mmCIF file of C-alpha atoms in Angstrom:
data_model
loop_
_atom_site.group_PDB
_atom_site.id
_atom_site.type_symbol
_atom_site.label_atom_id
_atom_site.label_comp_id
_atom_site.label_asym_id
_atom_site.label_seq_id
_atom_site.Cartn_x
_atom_site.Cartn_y
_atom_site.Cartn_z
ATOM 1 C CA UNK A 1 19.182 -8.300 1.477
ATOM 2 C CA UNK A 2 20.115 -11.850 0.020
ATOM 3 C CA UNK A 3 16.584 -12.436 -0.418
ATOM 4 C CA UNK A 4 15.986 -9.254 -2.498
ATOM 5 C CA UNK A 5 19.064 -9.966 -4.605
ATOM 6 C CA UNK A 6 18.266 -13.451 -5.464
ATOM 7 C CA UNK A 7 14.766 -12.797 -6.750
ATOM 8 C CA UNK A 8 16.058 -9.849 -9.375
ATOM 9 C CA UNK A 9 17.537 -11.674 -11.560
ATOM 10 C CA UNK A 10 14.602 -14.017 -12.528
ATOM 11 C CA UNK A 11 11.806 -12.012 -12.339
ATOM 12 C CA UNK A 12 13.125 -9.336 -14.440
ATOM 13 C CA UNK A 13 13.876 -12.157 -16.968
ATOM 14 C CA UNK A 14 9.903 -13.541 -16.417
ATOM 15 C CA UNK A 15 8.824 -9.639 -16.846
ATOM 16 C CA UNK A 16 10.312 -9.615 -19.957
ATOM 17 C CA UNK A 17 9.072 -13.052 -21.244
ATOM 18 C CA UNK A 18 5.527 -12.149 -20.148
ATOM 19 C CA UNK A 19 5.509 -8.564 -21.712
ATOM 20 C CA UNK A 20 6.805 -9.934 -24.855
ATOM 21 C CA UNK A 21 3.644 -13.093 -24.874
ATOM 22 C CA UNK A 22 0.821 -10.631 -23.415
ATOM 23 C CA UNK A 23 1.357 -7.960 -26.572
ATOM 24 C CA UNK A 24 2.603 -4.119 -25.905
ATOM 25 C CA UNK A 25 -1.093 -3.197 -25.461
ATOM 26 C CA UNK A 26 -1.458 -5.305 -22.529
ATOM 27 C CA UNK A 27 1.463 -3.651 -20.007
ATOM 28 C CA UNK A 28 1.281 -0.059 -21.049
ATOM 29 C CA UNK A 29 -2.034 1.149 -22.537
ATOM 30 C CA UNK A 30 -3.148 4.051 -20.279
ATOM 31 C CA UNK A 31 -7.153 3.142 -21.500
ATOM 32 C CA UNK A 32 -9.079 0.430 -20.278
ATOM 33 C CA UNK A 33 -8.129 -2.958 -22.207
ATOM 34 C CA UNK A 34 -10.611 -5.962 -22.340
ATOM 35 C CA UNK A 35 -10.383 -9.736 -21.562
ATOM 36 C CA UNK A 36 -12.765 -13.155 -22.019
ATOM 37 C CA UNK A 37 -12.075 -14.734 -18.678
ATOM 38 C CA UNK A 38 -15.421 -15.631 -17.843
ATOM 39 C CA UNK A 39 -16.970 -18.232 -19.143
ATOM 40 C CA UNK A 40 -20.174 -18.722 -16.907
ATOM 41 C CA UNK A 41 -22.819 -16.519 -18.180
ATOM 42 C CA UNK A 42 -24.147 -14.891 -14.304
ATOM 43 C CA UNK A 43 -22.544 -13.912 -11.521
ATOM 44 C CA UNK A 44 -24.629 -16.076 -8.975
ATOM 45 C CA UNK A 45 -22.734 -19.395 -10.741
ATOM 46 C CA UNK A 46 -19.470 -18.397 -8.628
ATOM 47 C CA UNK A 47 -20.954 -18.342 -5.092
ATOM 48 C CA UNK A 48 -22.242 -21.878 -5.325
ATOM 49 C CA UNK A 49 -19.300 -23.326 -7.151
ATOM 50 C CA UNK A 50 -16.779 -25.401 -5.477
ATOM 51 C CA UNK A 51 -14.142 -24.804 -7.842
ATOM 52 C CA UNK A 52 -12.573 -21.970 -7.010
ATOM 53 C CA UNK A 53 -9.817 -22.429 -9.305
ATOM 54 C CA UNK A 54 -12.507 -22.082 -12.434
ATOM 55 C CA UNK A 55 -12.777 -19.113 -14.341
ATOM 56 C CA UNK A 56 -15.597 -16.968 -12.476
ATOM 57 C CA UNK A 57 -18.677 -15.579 -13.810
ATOM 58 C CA UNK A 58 -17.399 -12.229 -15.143
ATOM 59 C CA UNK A 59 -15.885 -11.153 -17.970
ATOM 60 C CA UNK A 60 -12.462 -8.903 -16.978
ATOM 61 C CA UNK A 61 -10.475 -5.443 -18.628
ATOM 62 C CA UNK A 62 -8.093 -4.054 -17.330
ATOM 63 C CA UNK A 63 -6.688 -0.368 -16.639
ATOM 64 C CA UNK A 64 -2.765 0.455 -16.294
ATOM 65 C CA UNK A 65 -2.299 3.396 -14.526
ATOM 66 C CA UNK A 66 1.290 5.805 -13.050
ATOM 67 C CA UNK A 67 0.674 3.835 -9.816
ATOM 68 C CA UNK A 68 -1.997 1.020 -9.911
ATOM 69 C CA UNK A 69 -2.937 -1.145 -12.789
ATOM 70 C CA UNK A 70 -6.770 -2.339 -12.362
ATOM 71 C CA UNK A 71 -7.808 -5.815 -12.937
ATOM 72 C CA UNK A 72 -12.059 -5.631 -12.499
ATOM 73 C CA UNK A 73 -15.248 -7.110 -14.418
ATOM 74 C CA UNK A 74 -15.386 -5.513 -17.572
ATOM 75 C CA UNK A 75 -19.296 -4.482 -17.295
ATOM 76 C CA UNK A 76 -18.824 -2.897 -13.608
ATOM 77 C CA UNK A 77 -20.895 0.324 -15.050
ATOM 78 C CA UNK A 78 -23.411 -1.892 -15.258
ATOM 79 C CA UNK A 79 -23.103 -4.133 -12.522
ATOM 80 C CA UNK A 80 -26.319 -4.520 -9.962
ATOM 81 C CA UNK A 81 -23.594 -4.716 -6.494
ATOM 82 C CA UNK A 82 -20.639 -3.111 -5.197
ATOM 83 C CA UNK A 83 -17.704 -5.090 -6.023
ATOM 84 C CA UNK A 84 -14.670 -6.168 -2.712
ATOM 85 C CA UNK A 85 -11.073 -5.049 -3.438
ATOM 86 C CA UNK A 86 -7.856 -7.044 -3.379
ATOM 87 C CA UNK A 87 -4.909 -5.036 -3.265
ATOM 88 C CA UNK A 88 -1.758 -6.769 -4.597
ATOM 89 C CA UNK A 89 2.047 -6.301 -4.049
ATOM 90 C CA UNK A 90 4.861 -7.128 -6.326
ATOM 91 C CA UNK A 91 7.780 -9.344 -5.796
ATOM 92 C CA UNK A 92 11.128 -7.829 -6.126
ATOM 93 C CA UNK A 93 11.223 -6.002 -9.771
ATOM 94 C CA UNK A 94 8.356 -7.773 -10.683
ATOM 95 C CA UNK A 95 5.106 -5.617 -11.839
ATOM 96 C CA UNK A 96 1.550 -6.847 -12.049
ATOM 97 C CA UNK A 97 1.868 -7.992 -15.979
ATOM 98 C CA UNK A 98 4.011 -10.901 -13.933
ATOM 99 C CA UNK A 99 0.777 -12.342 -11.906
ATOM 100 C CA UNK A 100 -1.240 -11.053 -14.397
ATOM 101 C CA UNK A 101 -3.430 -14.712 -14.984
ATOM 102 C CA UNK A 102 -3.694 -14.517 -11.088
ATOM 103 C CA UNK A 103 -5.076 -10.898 -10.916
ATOM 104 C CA UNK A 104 -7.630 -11.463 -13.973
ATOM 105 C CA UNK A 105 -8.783 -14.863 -12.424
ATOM 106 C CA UNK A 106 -9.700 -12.794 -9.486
ATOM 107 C CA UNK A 107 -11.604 -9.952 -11.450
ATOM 108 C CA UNK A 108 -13.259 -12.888 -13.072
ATOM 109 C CA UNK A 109 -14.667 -13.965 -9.580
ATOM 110 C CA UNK A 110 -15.644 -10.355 -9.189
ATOM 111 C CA UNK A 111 -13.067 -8.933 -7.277
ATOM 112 C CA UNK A 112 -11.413 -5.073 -8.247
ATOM 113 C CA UNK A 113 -7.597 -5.773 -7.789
ATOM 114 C CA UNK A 114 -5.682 -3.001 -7.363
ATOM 115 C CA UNK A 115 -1.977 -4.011 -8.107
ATOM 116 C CA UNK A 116 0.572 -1.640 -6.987
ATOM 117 C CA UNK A 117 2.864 -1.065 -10.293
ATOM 118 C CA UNK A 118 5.802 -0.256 -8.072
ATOM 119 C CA UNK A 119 8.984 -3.397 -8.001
ATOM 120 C CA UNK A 120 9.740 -2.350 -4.281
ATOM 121 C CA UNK A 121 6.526 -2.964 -2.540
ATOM 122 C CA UNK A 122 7.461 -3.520 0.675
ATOM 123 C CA UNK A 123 6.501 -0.787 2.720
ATOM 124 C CA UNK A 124 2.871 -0.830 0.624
ATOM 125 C CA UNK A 125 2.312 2.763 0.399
ATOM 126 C CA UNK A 126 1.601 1.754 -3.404
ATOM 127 C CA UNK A 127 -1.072 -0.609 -2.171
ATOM 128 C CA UNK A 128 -2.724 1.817 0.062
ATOM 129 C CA UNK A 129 -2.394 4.419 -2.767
ATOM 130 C CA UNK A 130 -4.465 1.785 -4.644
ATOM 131 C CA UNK A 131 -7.497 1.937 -2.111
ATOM 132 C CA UNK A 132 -7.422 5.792 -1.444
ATOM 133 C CA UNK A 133 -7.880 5.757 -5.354
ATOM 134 C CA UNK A 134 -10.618 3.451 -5.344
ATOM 135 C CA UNK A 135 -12.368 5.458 -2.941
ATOM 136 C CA UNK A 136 -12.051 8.897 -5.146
ATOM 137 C CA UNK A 137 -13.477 7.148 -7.941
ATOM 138 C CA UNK A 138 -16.210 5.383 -6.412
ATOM 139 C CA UNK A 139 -17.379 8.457 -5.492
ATOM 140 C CA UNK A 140 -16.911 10.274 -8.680
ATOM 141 C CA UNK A 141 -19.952 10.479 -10.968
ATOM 142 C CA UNK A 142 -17.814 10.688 -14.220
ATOM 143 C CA UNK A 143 -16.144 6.927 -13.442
ATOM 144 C CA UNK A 144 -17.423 3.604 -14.036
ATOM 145 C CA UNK A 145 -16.592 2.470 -10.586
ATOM 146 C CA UNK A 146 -19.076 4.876 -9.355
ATOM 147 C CA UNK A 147 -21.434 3.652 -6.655
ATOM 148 C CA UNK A 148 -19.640 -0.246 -7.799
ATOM 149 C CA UNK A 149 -16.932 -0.303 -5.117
ATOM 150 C CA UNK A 150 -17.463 -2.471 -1.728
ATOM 151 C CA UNK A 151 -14.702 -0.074 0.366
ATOM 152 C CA UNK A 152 -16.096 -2.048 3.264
ATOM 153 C CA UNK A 153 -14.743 -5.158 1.842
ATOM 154 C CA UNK A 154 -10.674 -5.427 1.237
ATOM 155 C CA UNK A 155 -8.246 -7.648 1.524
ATOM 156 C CA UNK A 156 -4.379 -7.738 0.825
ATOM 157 C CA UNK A 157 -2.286 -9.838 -0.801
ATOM 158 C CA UNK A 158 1.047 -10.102 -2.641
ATOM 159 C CA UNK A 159 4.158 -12.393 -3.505
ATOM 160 C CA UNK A 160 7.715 -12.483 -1.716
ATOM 161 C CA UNK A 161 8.534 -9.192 -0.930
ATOM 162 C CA UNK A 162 4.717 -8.328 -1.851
ATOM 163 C CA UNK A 163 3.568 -10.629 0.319
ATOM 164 C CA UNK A 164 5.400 -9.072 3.277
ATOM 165 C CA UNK A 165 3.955 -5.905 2.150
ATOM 166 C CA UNK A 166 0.285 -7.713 2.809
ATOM 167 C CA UNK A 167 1.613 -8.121 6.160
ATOM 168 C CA UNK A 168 2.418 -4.278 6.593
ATOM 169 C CA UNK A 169 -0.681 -2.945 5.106
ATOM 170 C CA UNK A 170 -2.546 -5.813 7.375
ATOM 171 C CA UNK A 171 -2.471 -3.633 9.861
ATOM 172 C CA UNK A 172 -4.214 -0.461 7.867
ATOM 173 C CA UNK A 173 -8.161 -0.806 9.780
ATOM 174 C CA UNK A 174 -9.197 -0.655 6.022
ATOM 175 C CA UNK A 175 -8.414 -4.446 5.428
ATOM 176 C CA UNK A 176 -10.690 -7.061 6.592
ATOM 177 C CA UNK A 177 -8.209 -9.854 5.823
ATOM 178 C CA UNK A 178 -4.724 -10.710 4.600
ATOM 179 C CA UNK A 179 -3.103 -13.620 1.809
ATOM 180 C CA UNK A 180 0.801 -13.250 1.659
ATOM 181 C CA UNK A 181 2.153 -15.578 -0.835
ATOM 182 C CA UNK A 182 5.904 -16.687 0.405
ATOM 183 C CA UNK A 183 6.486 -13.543 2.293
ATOM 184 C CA UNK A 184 10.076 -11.889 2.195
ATOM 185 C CA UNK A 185 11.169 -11.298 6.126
ATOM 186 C CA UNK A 186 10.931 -7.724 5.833
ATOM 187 C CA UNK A 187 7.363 -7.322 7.944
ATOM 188 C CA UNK A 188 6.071 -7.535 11.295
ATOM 189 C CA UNK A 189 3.004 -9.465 11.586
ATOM 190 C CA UNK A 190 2.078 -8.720 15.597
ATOM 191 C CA UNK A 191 0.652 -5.379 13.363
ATOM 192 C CA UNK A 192 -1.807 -7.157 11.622
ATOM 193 C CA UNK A 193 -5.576 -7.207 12.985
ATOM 194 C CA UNK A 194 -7.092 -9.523 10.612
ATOM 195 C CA UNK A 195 -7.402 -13.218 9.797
ATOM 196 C CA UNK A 196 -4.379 -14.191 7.764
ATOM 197 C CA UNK A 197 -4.124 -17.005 5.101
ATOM 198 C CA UNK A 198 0.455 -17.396 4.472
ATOM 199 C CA UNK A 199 0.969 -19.670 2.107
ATOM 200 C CA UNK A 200 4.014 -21.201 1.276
ATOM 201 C CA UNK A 201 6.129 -23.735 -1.549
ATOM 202 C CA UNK A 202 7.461 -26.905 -0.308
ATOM 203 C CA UNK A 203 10.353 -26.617 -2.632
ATOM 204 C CA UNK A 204 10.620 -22.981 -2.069
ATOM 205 C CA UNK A 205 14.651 -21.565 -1.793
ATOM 206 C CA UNK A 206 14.063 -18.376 -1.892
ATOM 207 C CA UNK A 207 11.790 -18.049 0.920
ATOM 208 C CA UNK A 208 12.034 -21.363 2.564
ATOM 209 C CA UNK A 209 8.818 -23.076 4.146
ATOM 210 C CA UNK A 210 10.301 -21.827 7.835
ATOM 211 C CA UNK A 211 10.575 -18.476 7.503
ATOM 212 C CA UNK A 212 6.501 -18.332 6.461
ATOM 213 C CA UNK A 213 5.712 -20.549 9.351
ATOM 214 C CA UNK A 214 7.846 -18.150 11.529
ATOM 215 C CA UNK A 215 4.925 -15.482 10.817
ATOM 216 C CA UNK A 216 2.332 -18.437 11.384
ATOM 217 C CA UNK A 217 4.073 -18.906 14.895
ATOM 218 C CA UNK A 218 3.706 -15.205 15.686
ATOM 219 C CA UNK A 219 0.364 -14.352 14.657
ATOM 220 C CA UNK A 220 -1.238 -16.083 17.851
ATOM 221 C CA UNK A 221 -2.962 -13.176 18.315
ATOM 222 C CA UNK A 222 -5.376 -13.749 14.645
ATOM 223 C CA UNK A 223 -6.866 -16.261 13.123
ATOM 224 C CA UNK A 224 -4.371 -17.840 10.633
ATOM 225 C CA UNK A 225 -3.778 -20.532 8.987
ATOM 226 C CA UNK A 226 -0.513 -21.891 7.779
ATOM 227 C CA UNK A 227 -0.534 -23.957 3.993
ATOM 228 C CA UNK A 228 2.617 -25.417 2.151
ATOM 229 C CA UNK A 229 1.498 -26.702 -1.528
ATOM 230 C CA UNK A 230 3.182 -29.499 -2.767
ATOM 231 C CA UNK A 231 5.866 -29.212 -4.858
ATOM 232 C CA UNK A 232 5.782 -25.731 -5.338
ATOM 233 C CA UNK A 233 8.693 -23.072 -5.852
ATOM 234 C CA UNK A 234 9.054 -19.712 -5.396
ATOM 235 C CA UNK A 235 7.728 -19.068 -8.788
ATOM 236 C CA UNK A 236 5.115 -21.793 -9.185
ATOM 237 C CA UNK A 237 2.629 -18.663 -8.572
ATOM 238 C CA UNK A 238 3.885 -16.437 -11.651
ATOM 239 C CA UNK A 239 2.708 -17.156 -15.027
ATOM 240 C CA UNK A 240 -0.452 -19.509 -14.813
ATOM 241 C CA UNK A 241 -0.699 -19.351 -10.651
ATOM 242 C CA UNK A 242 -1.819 -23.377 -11.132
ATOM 243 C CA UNK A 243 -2.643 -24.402 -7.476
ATOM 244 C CA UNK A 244 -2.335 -21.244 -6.370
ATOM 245 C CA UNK A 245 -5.520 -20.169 -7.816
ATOM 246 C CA UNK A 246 -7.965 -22.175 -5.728
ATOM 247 C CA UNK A 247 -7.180 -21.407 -2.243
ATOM 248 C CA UNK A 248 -6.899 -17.757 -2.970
ATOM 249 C CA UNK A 249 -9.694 -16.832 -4.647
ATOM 250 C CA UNK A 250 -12.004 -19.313 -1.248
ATOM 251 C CA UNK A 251 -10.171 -17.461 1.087
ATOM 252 C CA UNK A 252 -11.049 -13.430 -0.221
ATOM 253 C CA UNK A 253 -14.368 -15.143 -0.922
ATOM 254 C CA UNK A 254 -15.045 -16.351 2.254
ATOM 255 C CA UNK A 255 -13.640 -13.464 3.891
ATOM 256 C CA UNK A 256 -14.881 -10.535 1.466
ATOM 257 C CA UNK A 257 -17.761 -11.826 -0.168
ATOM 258 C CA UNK A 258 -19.352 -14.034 3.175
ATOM 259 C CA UNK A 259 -19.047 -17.226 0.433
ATOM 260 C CA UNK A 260 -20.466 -20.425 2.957
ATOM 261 C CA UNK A 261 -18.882 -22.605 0.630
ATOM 262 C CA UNK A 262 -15.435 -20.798 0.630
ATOM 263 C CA UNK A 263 -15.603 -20.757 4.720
ATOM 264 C CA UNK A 264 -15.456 -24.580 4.749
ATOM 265 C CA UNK A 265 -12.033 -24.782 2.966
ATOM 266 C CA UNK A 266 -10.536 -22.926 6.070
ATOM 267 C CA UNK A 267 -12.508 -23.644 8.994
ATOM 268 C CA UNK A 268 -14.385 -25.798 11.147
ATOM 269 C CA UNK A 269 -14.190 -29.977 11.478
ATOM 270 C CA UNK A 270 -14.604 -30.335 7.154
ATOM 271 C CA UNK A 271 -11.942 -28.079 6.856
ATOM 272 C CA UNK A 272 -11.137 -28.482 3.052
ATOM 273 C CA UNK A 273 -7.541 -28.195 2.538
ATOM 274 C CA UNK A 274 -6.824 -29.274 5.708
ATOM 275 C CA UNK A 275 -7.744 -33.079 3.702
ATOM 276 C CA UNK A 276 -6.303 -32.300 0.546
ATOM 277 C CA UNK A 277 -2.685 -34.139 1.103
ATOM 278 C CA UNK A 278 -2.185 -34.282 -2.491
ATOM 279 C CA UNK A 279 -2.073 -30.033 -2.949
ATOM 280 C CA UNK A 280 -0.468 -29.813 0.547
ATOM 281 C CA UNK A 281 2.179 -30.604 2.319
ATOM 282 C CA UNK A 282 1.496 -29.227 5.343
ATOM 283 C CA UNK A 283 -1.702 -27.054 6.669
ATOM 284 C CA UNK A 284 -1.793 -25.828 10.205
ATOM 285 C CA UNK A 285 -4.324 -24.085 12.273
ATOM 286 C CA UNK A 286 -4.365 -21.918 15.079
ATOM 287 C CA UNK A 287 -6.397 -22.051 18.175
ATOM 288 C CA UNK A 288 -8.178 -18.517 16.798
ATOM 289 C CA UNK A 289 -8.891 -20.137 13.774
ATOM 290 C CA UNK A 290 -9.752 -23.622 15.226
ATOM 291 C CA UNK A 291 -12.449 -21.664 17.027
ATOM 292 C CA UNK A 292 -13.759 -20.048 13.802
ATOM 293 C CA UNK A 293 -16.721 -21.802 12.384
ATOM 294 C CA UNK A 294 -17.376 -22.999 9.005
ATOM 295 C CA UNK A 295 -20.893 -21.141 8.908
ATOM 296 C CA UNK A 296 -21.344 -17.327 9.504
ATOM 297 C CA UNK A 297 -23.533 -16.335 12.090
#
């Protein structure tokens, strides 16, 4: 596919560049590695923030599997709550080290991210392989995800061809809710049985604004909403994930974590990004998620 072949090139090139900045130690230890992304000193500062794109309360580390590389708090051992689970799909040849500030922003909220290692994700057997591993080790007494994992909590999310893979494994009943980021074509989203966030870059030519809003015009059947950030291309996200970092991390907190505040960015009259003309260029709504309110029940 065109698609596929035009998004090789530079993200092989970006692999490289990150792999080279992040240190050997970072993209292929097989142990646990450690990170400072917190800077908040409890975990109850995040749920009442309104900054979602601020570094959450937890310090993060990281584990770099065959087949998933973990992005989690660092203290989860410890922890006093199961943690939700974002599983994450690659771009074409990209591999988590790519969205790697993304991923660890997330842990830093308090989310386990289990990104698929594999540069094809598109059918997401990777990504499932991520939760079925979750689940072993949350139920293995040797592991410090024991008895820390919220396997009733999971959503799934990805970029270009991984975010077309969050539309496939949108419609495993494991996943409460979906986030693809510029999906590739390659998915069918009349599968999916969860609300769906697609997000899109105005300046996107890789996968242009229409083809996302093509999924947005199918999925009348779930609540989703439609966003285009300003100015964005189709690797705005890669790197530091800028404005990509906000909206994400509200939406898997409204949806995984039952964040109020989060909610409100998405739904009902106060709908937050729905006002924000200067990070969007375009936010749409469907009648499902028009008739979602901004508090929970």
């Amino acid at each position: 596919m065109l698609w596929r072949r035009s998004l090789l090139a530079p993200l092989a090139a970006l692999t490289l560049v990150l792999s080279v900045s992040a240190g050997a130690g970072a993209a292929s230890a097989p142990a646990p590695t450690t990170g400072t992304a917190a800077a908040t000193p409890g975990p109850s500062a995040a749920s009442s923030a309104s900054d979602f794109g601020a570094p959450g309360p937890y310090a993060t580390a990281v584990e770099v599997g065959a087949i998933t590389t973990l992005y989690y708090p660092r203290d989860i051992a410890d922890s006093d709550r199961r943690h939700p689970v974002i599983v994450w799909g690659n771009g074409t040849n990209g591999t988590p080290l790519v969205y790697r500030d993304l991923l660890l922003h997330w842990a830093s909220q308090g989310f386990i991210v289990a990104a698929a290692n594999t540069p094809q994700s598109n059918l997401g057997i990777s990504m499932r392989a991520g939760i079925d591993m979750l689940t072993r080790r949350n139920a293995d007494p040797g592991s410090i995800f024991l008895h820390r994992v919220d396997l009733e909590h999971i959503g799934a999310s990805g970029h270009s061809q991984g975010g077309a893979a969050a539309i496939v494994v949108g419609a495993d009943p494991r996943i409460d809710a979906i986030l693809p980021i510029q999906p590739g074509p390659l998915a069918d989203i009349n599968a999916v049985h969860v609300p769906a966030l697609l997000l899109a870059g105005q300046k996107d030519s890789i996968v242009f604004p229409f083809l996302v809003k093509a999924f947005y015009n199918a999925a009348d059947h779930i609540p989703a909403v439609y966003g285009e950030l300003r100015g964005a291309d189709h690797f705005t996200v890669v790197g530091d994930p800028g404005p990509f970092a906000a909206p994400t991390t509200a939406w898997f907190r409204a949806h995984l974590m039952g964040d109020r505040t989060a909610r409100t960015q998405f739904f009902g009259t106060g709908c937050g990004i729905c006002a924000d003309t200067a990070t969007w260029s375009d936010v749409r709504r469907n009648a499902l998620a028009l008739s979602v309110p901004a508090a929970t029940p």
